[in-house]
Amino acid sequence: MPAKRPPDSAPLDAYRAKRSLERTPEPAGTIAPDGGGRLFVVHQHAARRLHFDLRLEMEGVLRSWAVPKGPSYDTAEKRLAVQVEDHPLEYGDFEGIIPAGNYGAGAVIVWDRGEWIPQGDPLEGLAKGKLLFELRGYKLHGMWTLVKIKKSEKDWLLIKERDGWATTEPEPLPEQSVLSGLTVEELAAGHTPATRIIAELDRLRAPARRVNARDVELMLAEARDDAFSKTGWVFEPKLDGYRVLATQDATAPGLRSRNGNDLTPAFPD
Ligand code: MN
């Protein structure tokens, strides 16, 4: 018999409280005394030239570097990182198209995002031209250094430090946005996360009708006498977690637990 599951919401309350604390937005245009938050974002930006923008939250803003070739897990690859203007914290959520005629016109995706952990005082490091930090993202992990090129105004190098994540033969990192699953090309072409799903539903000639999420029952695991197997299926052990129904209406996405609880605030990403 499986162990009795904890009530749906218990561990979520703590998580939710932590997230809402972390994610309280700074009022626009102000600079907090010490940032506090440690958000990092890597945008991929199809401007005149395709490049990456590494952004680190410091003093309530996103300090930013344009990295033409993007980060590499090879410690021998020193990637040029040109410091550019600070961006407001809210820009960490931006994914979309900067309209023609504006600076940086072109498509932008959130290529990676997470928490950065500076080793030592980051403001001192910034002033001295050497920042050592850990990244805890979806694609980027482990220790990294930003080191300023001597006698240069804005040119830095982004270098992977030796650790368990470093490798001399890095695999190409996934191209897709960690928010939408779209590549920067797909976003530029006007796709949305639903484009592929809609095409598949059309192909299957699914009937179009309004669905009320409250009327939808979640599929649950059930016991069978015989083990099931079939070519093309992959099996994995059932790990603890939440069975969740994801919904999308005209206004917003939502997540509901099997008991009908709203889990949306607990998983803002
Ligand atoms: Mn850019």
PDB file of C-alpha atoms and ligand atoms in Angstrom:
ATOM      1  CA  MET A   1       0.000   0.000   0.000  1.00  0.00           C
ATOM      2  CA  PRO A   2       1.302   3.441  -0.787  1.00  0.00           C
ATOM      3  CA  ALA A   3       2.079   5.695   2.162  1.00  0.00           C
ATOM      4  CA  LYS A   4      -0.669   8.128   3.020  1.00  0.00           C
ATOM      5  CA  ARG A   5      -0.112  11.321   1.058  1.00  0.00           C
ATOM      6  CA  PRO A   6       0.193  14.593   2.938  1.00  0.00           C
ATOM      7  CA  PRO A   7      -2.704  16.990   2.420  1.00  0.00           C
ATOM      8  CA  ASP A   8      -2.409  18.787  -0.890  1.00  0.00           C
ATOM      9  CA  SER A   9      -1.508  22.212   0.357  1.00  0.00           C
ATOM     10  CA  ALA A  10       0.738  21.710   3.406  1.00  0.00           C
ATOM     11  CA  PRO A  11       4.240  21.898   1.854  1.00  0.00           C
ATOM     12  CA  LEU A  12       2.999  24.394  -0.674  1.00  0.00           C
ATOM     13  CA  ASP A  13       2.153  27.064   1.860  1.00  0.00           C
ATOM     14  CA  ALA A  14       5.788  27.419   2.916  1.00  0.00           C
ATOM     15  CA  TYR A  15       6.942  27.346  -0.685  1.00  0.00           C
ATOM     16  CA  ARG A  16       4.350  29.873  -1.703  1.00  0.00           C
ATOM     17  CA  ALA A  17       5.289  32.217   1.134  1.00  0.00           C
ATOM     18  CA  LYS A  18       8.961  31.943   0.168  1.00  0.00           C
ATOM     19  CA  ARG A  19       8.265  32.604  -3.479  1.00  0.00           C
ATOM     20  CA  SER A  20       6.014  35.563  -2.890  1.00  0.00           C
ATOM     21  CA  LEU A  21       8.659  36.987  -0.582  1.00  0.00           C
ATOM     22  CA  GLU A  22      11.345  36.479  -3.193  1.00  0.00           C
ATOM     23  CA  ARG A  23       9.269  37.733  -6.027  1.00  0.00           C
ATOM     24  CA  THR A  24       7.800  40.863  -4.539  1.00  0.00           C
ATOM     25  CA  PRO A  25       8.510  43.256  -7.387  1.00  0.00           C
ATOM     26  CA  GLU A  26      10.601  46.322  -6.770  1.00  0.00           C
ATOM     27  CA  PRO A  27       8.627  49.507  -7.363  1.00  0.00           C
ATOM     28  CA  ALA A  28       9.559  50.664 -10.850  1.00  0.00           C
ATOM     29  CA  GLY A  29      12.373  53.170 -10.995  1.00  0.00           C
ATOM     30  CA  THR A  30      13.725  52.691  -7.474  1.00  0.00           C
ATOM     31  CA  ILE A  31      16.943  51.000  -6.448  1.00  0.00           C
ATOM     32  CA  ALA A  32      16.963  48.846  -3.315  1.00  0.00           C
ATOM     33  CA  PRO A  33      19.943  49.323  -0.973  1.00  0.00           C
ATOM     34  CA  ASP A  34      21.219  45.834  -1.618  1.00  0.00           C
ATOM     35  CA  GLY A  35      18.991  44.160  -4.195  1.00  0.00           C
ATOM     36  CA  GLY A  36      18.459  41.223  -1.912  1.00  0.00           C
ATOM     37  CA  GLY A  37      17.143  38.983  -4.669  1.00  0.00           C
ATOM     38  CA  ARG A  38      19.549  36.923  -6.706  1.00  0.00           C
ATOM     39  CA  LEU A  39      17.738  36.492  -9.981  1.00  0.00           C
ATOM     40  CA  PHE A  40      19.769  35.660 -13.044  1.00  0.00           C
ATOM     41  CA  VAL A  41      18.414  35.645 -16.572  1.00  0.00           C
ATOM     42  CA  VAL A  42      19.953  34.763 -19.907  1.00  0.00           C
ATOM     43  CA  HIS A  43      17.973  36.217 -22.775  1.00  0.00           C
ATOM     44  CA  GLN A  44      18.624  35.045 -26.315  1.00  0.00           C
ATOM     45  CA  HIS A  45      18.132  38.030 -28.554  1.00  0.00           C
ATOM     46  CA  ALA A  46      17.799  37.947 -32.333  1.00  0.00           C
ATOM     47  CA  ALA A  47      18.733  41.586 -32.914  1.00  0.00           C
ATOM     48  CA  ARG A  48      20.870  42.631 -35.881  1.00  0.00           C
ATOM     49  CA  ARG A  49      23.150  39.823 -34.689  1.00  0.00           C
ATOM     50  CA  LEU A  50      21.958  36.849 -32.661  1.00  0.00           C
ATOM     51  CA  HIS A  51      23.444  37.042 -29.164  1.00  0.00           C
ATOM     52  CA  PHE A  52      22.825  36.217 -25.523  1.00  0.00           C
ATOM     53  CA  ASP A  53      22.331  38.706 -22.693  1.00  0.00           C
ATOM     54  CA  LEU A  54      23.450  37.602 -19.249  1.00  0.00           C
ATOM     55  CA  ARG A  55      21.696  39.553 -16.499  1.00  0.00           C
ATOM     56  CA  LEU A  56      22.495  39.418 -12.787  1.00  0.00           C
ATOM     57  CA  GLU A  57      20.306  41.058 -10.160  1.00  0.00           C
ATOM     58  CA  MET A  58      22.341  43.539  -8.146  1.00  0.00           C
ATOM     59  CA  GLU A  59      21.169  46.566  -6.155  1.00  0.00           C
ATOM     60  CA  GLY A  60      17.625  46.172  -7.439  1.00  0.00           C
ATOM     61  CA  VAL A  61      18.483  46.159 -11.141  1.00  0.00           C
ATOM     62  CA  LEU A  62      19.678  43.619 -13.682  1.00  0.00           C
ATOM     63  CA  ARG A  63      23.350  44.237 -14.460  1.00  0.00           C
ATOM     64  CA  SER A  64      23.748  43.068 -18.052  1.00  0.00           C
ATOM     65  CA  TRP A  65      26.380  41.721 -20.408  1.00  0.00           C
ATOM     66  CA  ALA A  66      25.890  40.926 -24.093  1.00  0.00           C
ATOM     67  CA  VAL A  67      27.597  37.601 -24.819  1.00  0.00           C
ATOM     68  CA  PRO A  68      27.803  37.139 -28.618  1.00  0.00           C
ATOM     69  CA  LYS A  69      28.625  33.412 -28.528  1.00  0.00           C
ATOM     70  CA  GLY A  70      26.761  32.579 -25.316  1.00  0.00           C
ATOM     71  CA  PRO A  71      28.063  30.608 -22.348  1.00  0.00           C
ATOM     72  CA  SER A  72      30.190  27.471 -22.722  1.00  0.00           C
ATOM     73  CA  TYR A  73      30.779  24.591 -20.314  1.00  0.00           C
ATOM     74  CA  ASP A  74      34.340  24.298 -21.682  1.00  0.00           C
ATOM     75  CA  THR A  75      36.700  26.061 -19.260  1.00  0.00           C
ATOM     76  CA  ALA A  76      39.040  26.858 -22.187  1.00  0.00           C
ATOM     77  CA  GLU A  77      36.305  28.853 -23.967  1.00  0.00           C
ATOM     78  CA  LYS A  78      36.576  32.429 -22.761  1.00  0.00           C
ATOM     79  CA  ARG A  79      33.474  34.131 -24.081  1.00  0.00           C
ATOM     80  CA  LEU A  80      33.475  37.876 -24.692  1.00  0.00           C
ATOM     81  CA  ALA A  81      30.831  39.571 -22.524  1.00  0.00           C
ATOM     82  CA  VAL A  82      30.279  43.263 -23.202  1.00  0.00           C
ATOM     83  CA  GLN A  83      28.699  45.107 -20.316  1.00  0.00           C
ATOM     84  CA  VAL A  84      25.595  46.952 -21.458  1.00  0.00           C
ATOM     85  CA  GLU A  85      23.093  49.165 -19.667  1.00  0.00           C
ATOM     86  CA  ASP A  86      21.279  47.977 -16.546  1.00  0.00           C
ATOM     87  CA  HIS A  87      17.757  46.706 -17.065  1.00  0.00           C
ATOM     88  CA  PRO A  88      14.834  46.919 -14.612  1.00  0.00           C
ATOM     89  CA  LEU A  89      14.081  43.737 -12.680  1.00  0.00           C
ATOM     90  CA  GLU A  90      10.749  43.340 -14.462  1.00  0.00           C
ATOM     91  CA  TYR A  91      12.648  42.825 -17.709  1.00  0.00           C
ATOM     92  CA  GLY A  92      13.641  39.402 -16.352  1.00  0.00           C
ATOM     93  CA  ASP A  93      10.148  38.237 -17.322  1.00  0.00           C
ATOM     94  CA  PHE A  94      10.266  39.713 -20.804  1.00  0.00           C
ATOM     95  CA  GLU A  95       9.883  37.435 -23.757  1.00  0.00           C
ATOM     96  CA  GLY A  96       8.538  38.793 -27.004  1.00  0.00           C
ATOM     97  CA  ILE A  97       9.333  40.983 -29.949  1.00  0.00           C
ATOM     98  CA  ILE A  98      10.952  44.399 -29.668  1.00  0.00           C
ATOM     99  CA  PRO A  99       9.261  46.291 -32.514  1.00  0.00           C
ATOM    100  CA  ALA A 100      11.192  47.493 -35.549  1.00  0.00           C
ATOM    101  CA  GLY A 101      12.592  50.983 -35.163  1.00  0.00           C
ATOM    102  CA  ASN A 102      13.436  50.469 -31.483  1.00  0.00           C
ATOM    103  CA  TYR A 103      16.863  49.786 -30.022  1.00  0.00           C
ATOM    104  CA  GLY A 104      17.529  46.036 -30.117  1.00  0.00           C
ATOM    105  CA  ALA A 105      14.566  45.367 -32.414  1.00  0.00           C
ATOM    106  CA  GLY A 106      13.965  41.640 -32.810  1.00  0.00           C
ATOM    107  CA  ALA A 107      12.786  38.560 -30.928  1.00  0.00           C
ATOM    108  CA  VAL A 108      13.823  37.832 -27.331  1.00  0.00           C
ATOM    109  CA  ILE A 109      13.384  34.585 -25.394  1.00  0.00           C
ATOM    110  CA  VAL A 110      14.172  33.708 -21.797  1.00  0.00           C
ATOM    111  CA  TRP A 111      16.862  31.179 -22.671  1.00  0.00           C
ATOM    112  CA  ASP A 112      17.660  30.407 -19.044  1.00  0.00           C
ATOM    113  CA  ARG A 113      16.740  31.734 -15.633  1.00  0.00           C
ATOM    114  CA  GLY A 114      17.334  30.945 -11.985  1.00  0.00           C
ATOM    115  CA  GLU A 115      19.333  32.023  -8.992  1.00  0.00           C
ATOM    116  CA  TRP A 116      22.915  33.260  -8.906  1.00  0.00           C
ATOM    117  CA  ILE A 117      25.035  32.986  -5.798  1.00  0.00           C
ATOM    118  CA  PRO A 118      27.969  35.394  -5.682  1.00  0.00           C
ATOM    119  CA  GLN A 119      31.148  34.203  -3.980  1.00  0.00           C
ATOM    120  CA  GLY A 120      32.273  37.200  -1.962  1.00  0.00           C
ATOM    121  CA  ASP A 121      30.894  40.723  -2.165  1.00  0.00           C
ATOM    122  CA  PRO A 122      29.452  41.178  -5.657  1.00  0.00           C
ATOM    123  CA  LEU A 123      29.685  44.991  -5.589  1.00  0.00           C
ATOM    124  CA  GLU A 124      33.353  44.793  -4.706  1.00  0.00           C
ATOM    125  CA  GLY A 125      33.837  42.170  -7.416  1.00  0.00           C
ATOM    126  CA  LEU A 126      32.088  44.351  -9.955  1.00  0.00           C
ATOM    127  CA  ALA A 127      34.285  47.337  -9.043  1.00  0.00           C
ATOM    128  CA  LYS A 128      37.458  45.241  -9.162  1.00  0.00           C
ATOM    129  CA  GLY A 129      36.515  43.527 -12.427  1.00  0.00           C
ATOM    130  CA  LYS A 130      36.207  39.958 -11.175  1.00  0.00           C
ATOM    131  CA  LEU A 131      32.971  38.259 -10.255  1.00  0.00           C
ATOM    132  CA  LEU A 132      32.911  34.633  -9.186  1.00  0.00           C
ATOM    133  CA  PHE A 133      29.474  33.094  -8.830  1.00  0.00           C
ATOM    134  CA  GLU A 134      27.384  29.957  -8.955  1.00  0.00           C
ATOM    135  CA  LEU A 135      24.446  29.664 -11.329  1.00  0.00           C
ATOM    136  CA  ARG A 136      21.418  27.554 -10.484  1.00  0.00           C
ATOM    137  CA  GLY A 137      19.376  27.646 -13.653  1.00  0.00           C
ATOM    138  CA  TYR A 138      17.675  25.149 -15.933  1.00  0.00           C
ATOM    139  CA  LYS A 139      20.614  25.005 -18.368  1.00  0.00           C
ATOM    140  CA  LEU A 140      23.424  26.750 -16.558  1.00  0.00           C
ATOM    141  CA  HIS A 141      24.860  25.261 -13.403  1.00  0.00           C
ATOM    142  CA  GLY A 142      27.999  25.397 -11.320  1.00  0.00           C
ATOM    143  CA  MET A 143      30.686  28.022 -10.911  1.00  0.00           C
ATOM    144  CA  TRP A 144      31.383  30.789 -13.428  1.00  0.00           C
ATOM    145  CA  THR A 145      33.635  33.845 -13.576  1.00  0.00           C
ATOM    146  CA  LEU A 146      33.161  37.198 -15.200  1.00  0.00           C
ATOM    147  CA  VAL A 147      36.526  38.880 -15.483  1.00  0.00           C
ATOM    148  CA  LYS A 148      37.098  42.324 -16.907  1.00  0.00           C
ATOM    149  CA  ILE A 149      39.689  42.714 -19.649  1.00  0.00           C
ATOM    150  CA  LYS A 150      42.380  45.087 -18.408  1.00  0.00           C
ATOM    151  CA  LYS A 151      42.298  48.650 -19.762  1.00  0.00           C
ATOM    152  CA  SER A 152      38.927  47.975 -21.340  1.00  0.00           C
ATOM    153  CA  GLU A 153      35.842  50.005 -20.547  1.00  0.00           C
ATOM    154  CA  LYS A 154      33.137  47.427 -21.050  1.00  0.00           C
ATOM    155  CA  ASP A 155      34.717  44.176 -22.220  1.00  0.00           C
ATOM    156  CA  TRP A 156      34.622  41.221 -19.879  1.00  0.00           C
ATOM    157  CA  LEU A 157      35.119  37.474 -20.360  1.00  0.00           C
ATOM    158  CA  LEU A 158      32.627  34.858 -19.207  1.00  0.00           C
ATOM    159  CA  ILE A 159      34.478  31.693 -18.221  1.00  0.00           C
ATOM    160  CA  LYS A 160      33.347  28.360 -16.817  1.00  0.00           C
ATOM    161  CA  GLU A 161      35.225  27.390 -13.663  1.00  0.00           C
ATOM    162  CA  ARG A 162      36.479  23.848 -13.166  1.00  0.00           C
ATOM    163  CA  ASP A 163      33.859  21.762 -11.375  1.00  0.00           C
ATOM    164  CA  GLY A 164      31.647  18.764 -11.940  1.00  0.00           C
ATOM    165  CA  TRP A 165      29.648  20.629 -14.605  1.00  0.00           C
ATOM    166  CA  ALA A 166      32.650  21.638 -16.736  1.00  0.00           C
ATOM    167  CA  THR A 167      33.560  19.555 -19.774  1.00  0.00           C
ATOM    168  CA  THR A 168      36.007  19.728 -22.672  1.00  0.00           C
ATOM    169  CA  GLU A 169      33.345  18.467 -25.077  1.00  0.00           C
ATOM    170  CA  PRO A 170      30.159  20.356 -24.266  1.00  0.00           C
ATOM    171  CA  GLU A 171      26.927  19.227 -25.847  1.00  0.00           C
ATOM    172  CA  PRO A 172      24.940  21.987 -27.514  1.00  0.00           C
ATOM    173  CA  LEU A 173      22.528  23.412 -24.943  1.00  0.00           C
ATOM    174  CA  PRO A 174      18.785  23.304 -25.671  1.00  0.00           C
ATOM    175  CA  GLU A 175      17.683  26.242 -27.814  1.00  0.00           C
ATOM    176  CA  GLN A 176      14.179  26.579 -26.399  1.00  0.00           C
ATOM    177  CA  SER A 177      12.938  29.216 -23.992  1.00  0.00           C
ATOM    178  CA  VAL A 178      12.598  27.943 -20.432  1.00  0.00           C
ATOM    179  CA  LEU A 179       9.308  29.860 -20.236  1.00  0.00           C
ATOM    180  CA  SER A 180       7.455  29.058 -23.454  1.00  0.00           C
ATOM    181  CA  GLY A 181       9.388  26.189 -25.002  1.00  0.00           C
ATOM    182  CA  LEU A 182       9.770  28.258 -28.189  1.00  0.00           C
ATOM    183  CA  THR A 183      13.013  28.899 -30.025  1.00  0.00           C
ATOM    184  CA  VAL A 184      13.822  32.514 -30.801  1.00  0.00           C
ATOM    185  CA  GLU A 185      13.120  31.745 -34.486  1.00  0.00           C
ATOM    186  CA  GLU A 186       9.692  30.297 -33.667  1.00  0.00           C
ATOM    187  CA  LEU A 187       8.849  33.322 -31.549  1.00  0.00           C
ATOM    188  CA  ALA A 188      10.017  35.645 -34.334  1.00  0.00           C
ATOM    189  CA  ALA A 189       7.769  33.728 -36.755  1.00  0.00           C
ATOM    190  CA  GLY A 190       4.743  34.453 -34.575  1.00  0.00           C
ATOM    191  CA  HIS A 191       4.364  30.997 -33.038  1.00  0.00           C
ATOM    192  CA  THR A 192       2.929  30.590 -29.571  1.00  0.00           C
ATOM    193  CA  PRO A 193       3.300  27.582 -27.268  1.00  0.00           C
ATOM    194  CA  ALA A 194      -0.115  26.485 -28.571  1.00  0.00           C
ATOM    195  CA  THR A 195       0.795  26.511 -32.271  1.00  0.00           C
ATOM    196  CA  ARG A 196       1.968  22.901 -32.373  1.00  0.00           C
ATOM    197  CA  ILE A 197      -0.892  21.664 -30.194  1.00  0.00           C
ATOM    198  CA  ILE A 198      -3.513  23.411 -32.335  1.00  0.00           C
ATOM    199  CA  ALA A 199      -2.003  21.931 -35.515  1.00  0.00           C
ATOM    200  CA  GLU A 200      -2.118  18.455 -33.975  1.00  0.00           C
ATOM    201  CA  LEU A 201      -5.723  18.906 -32.786  1.00  0.00           C
ATOM    202  CA  ASP A 202      -6.679  20.019 -36.307  1.00  0.00           C
ATOM    203  CA  ARG A 203      -4.968  16.967 -37.742  1.00  0.00           C
ATOM    204  CA  LEU A 204      -6.909  14.703 -35.346  1.00  0.00           C
ATOM    205  CA  ARG A 205     -10.126  16.622 -36.114  1.00  0.00           C
ATOM    206  CA  ALA A 206     -10.819  17.125 -32.441  1.00  0.00           C
ATOM    207  CA  PRO A 207     -14.287  18.584 -31.812  1.00  0.00           C
ATOM    208  CA  ALA A 208     -14.168  22.220 -30.745  1.00  0.00           C
ATOM    209  CA  ARG A 209     -16.251  22.991 -27.684  1.00  0.00           C
ATOM    210  CA  ARG A 210     -15.932  24.871 -24.449  1.00  0.00           C
ATOM    211  CA  VAL A 211     -14.411  22.844 -21.582  1.00  0.00           C
ATOM    212  CA  ASN A 212     -15.047  23.656 -17.945  1.00  0.00           C
ATOM    213  CA  ALA A 213     -11.939  22.693 -15.970  1.00  0.00           C
ATOM    214  CA  ARG A 214     -14.106  21.836 -12.945  1.00  0.00           C
ATOM    215  CA  ASP A 215     -15.832  19.114 -14.922  1.00  0.00           C
ATOM    216  CA  VAL A 216     -12.621  17.429 -16.020  1.00  0.00           C
ATOM    217  CA  GLU A 217     -11.507  14.454 -13.960  1.00  0.00           C
ATOM    218  CA  LEU A 218      -7.817  13.818 -13.672  1.00  0.00           C
ATOM    219  CA  MET A 219      -6.433  10.487 -14.817  1.00  0.00           C
ATOM    220  CA  LEU A 220      -5.269   8.590 -11.751  1.00  0.00           C
ATOM    221  CA  ALA A 221      -2.955   5.623 -11.416  1.00  0.00           C
ATOM    222  CA  GLU A 222      -4.801   2.373 -10.794  1.00  0.00           C
ATOM    223  CA  ALA A 223      -3.848  -1.205  -9.942  1.00  0.00           C
ATOM    224  CA  ARG A 224      -3.967  -3.938 -12.609  1.00  0.00           C
ATOM    225  CA  ASP A 225      -3.393  -7.679 -12.443  1.00  0.00           C
ATOM    226  CA  ASP A 226      -0.941  -7.777 -15.316  1.00  0.00           C
ATOM    227  CA  ALA A 227       1.942  -5.483 -16.115  1.00  0.00           C
ATOM    228  CA  PHE A 228       1.328  -3.476 -19.260  1.00  0.00           C
ATOM    229  CA  SER A 229       3.935  -3.009 -21.932  1.00  0.00           C
ATOM    230  CA  LYS A 230       3.861  -1.768 -25.487  1.00  0.00           C
ATOM    231  CA  THR A 231       6.406  -0.674 -28.062  1.00  0.00           C
ATOM    232  CA  GLY A 232       6.801   3.073 -28.028  1.00  0.00           C
ATOM    233  CA  TRP A 233       5.959   3.482 -24.348  1.00  0.00           C
ATOM    234  CA  VAL A 234       8.429   4.587 -21.709  1.00  0.00           C
ATOM    235  CA  PHE A 235       7.912   3.694 -18.061  1.00  0.00           C
ATOM    236  CA  GLU A 236       9.181   5.480 -15.011  1.00  0.00           C
ATOM    237  CA  PRO A 237       8.724   4.918 -11.278  1.00  0.00           C
ATOM    238  CA  LYS A 238       6.023   7.021  -9.700  1.00  0.00           C
ATOM    239  CA  LEU A 239       7.782   9.714  -7.730  1.00  0.00           C
ATOM    240  CA  ASP A 240       6.009  11.839  -5.174  1.00  0.00           C
ATOM    241  CA  GLY A 241       4.525  15.003  -6.574  1.00  0.00           C
ATOM    242  CA  TYR A 242       1.303  16.690  -7.529  1.00  0.00           C
ATOM    243  CA  ARG A 243      -1.162  15.499 -10.113  1.00  0.00           C
ATOM    244  CA  VAL A 244      -2.147  18.705 -11.759  1.00  0.00           C
ATOM    245  CA  LEU A 245      -4.621  19.816 -14.382  1.00  0.00           C
ATOM    246  CA  ALA A 246      -3.284  22.702 -16.454  1.00  0.00           C
ATOM    247  CA  THR A 247      -5.868  25.035 -17.931  1.00  0.00           C
ATOM    248  CA  GLN A 248      -5.785  28.027 -20.203  1.00  0.00           C
ATOM    249  CA  ASP A 249      -8.673  30.344 -20.868  1.00  0.00           C
ATOM    250  CA  ALA A 250      -8.830  33.673 -22.625  1.00  0.00           C
ATOM    251  CA  THR A 251      -7.227  35.502 -19.722  1.00  0.00           C
ATOM    252  CA  ALA A 252      -4.714  33.331 -17.895  1.00  0.00           C
ATOM    253  CA  PRO A 253      -3.235  29.877 -17.392  1.00  0.00           C
ATOM    254  CA  GLY A 254      -4.141  27.933 -14.256  1.00  0.00           C
ATOM    255  CA  LEU A 255      -3.151  24.830 -12.316  1.00  0.00           C
ATOM    256  CA  ARG A 256      -5.623  22.776 -10.272  1.00  0.00           C
ATOM    257  CA  SER A 257      -4.891  19.892  -7.946  1.00  0.00           C
ATOM    258  CA  ARG A 258      -6.923  16.672  -8.022  1.00  0.00           C
ATOM    259  CA  ASN A 259      -8.961  18.060  -5.131  1.00  0.00           C
ATOM    260  CA  GLY A 260      -9.728  21.206  -7.061  1.00  0.00           C
ATOM    261  CA  ASN A 261      -7.286  23.418  -5.157  1.00  0.00           C
ATOM    262  CA  ASP A 262      -5.741  26.276  -7.095  1.00  0.00           C
ATOM    263  CA  LEU A 263      -1.987  25.596  -7.342  1.00  0.00           C
ATOM    264  CA  THR A 264      -1.287  28.439  -9.760  1.00  0.00           C
ATOM    265  CA  PRO A 265       0.369  30.796  -7.234  1.00  0.00           C
ATOM    266  CA  ALA A 266       2.684  28.017  -6.049  1.00  0.00           C
ATOM    267  CA  PHE A 267       4.245  27.537  -9.480  1.00  0.00           C
ATOM    268  CA  PRO A 268       4.578  31.019 -10.970  1.00  0.00           C
ATOM    269  CA  ASP A 269       7.091  29.936 -13.626  1.00  0.00           C
TER     270      ASP A 269
HETATM  271 MN    MN B   1      20.551  42.145 -26.366  1.00  0.00          MN
END
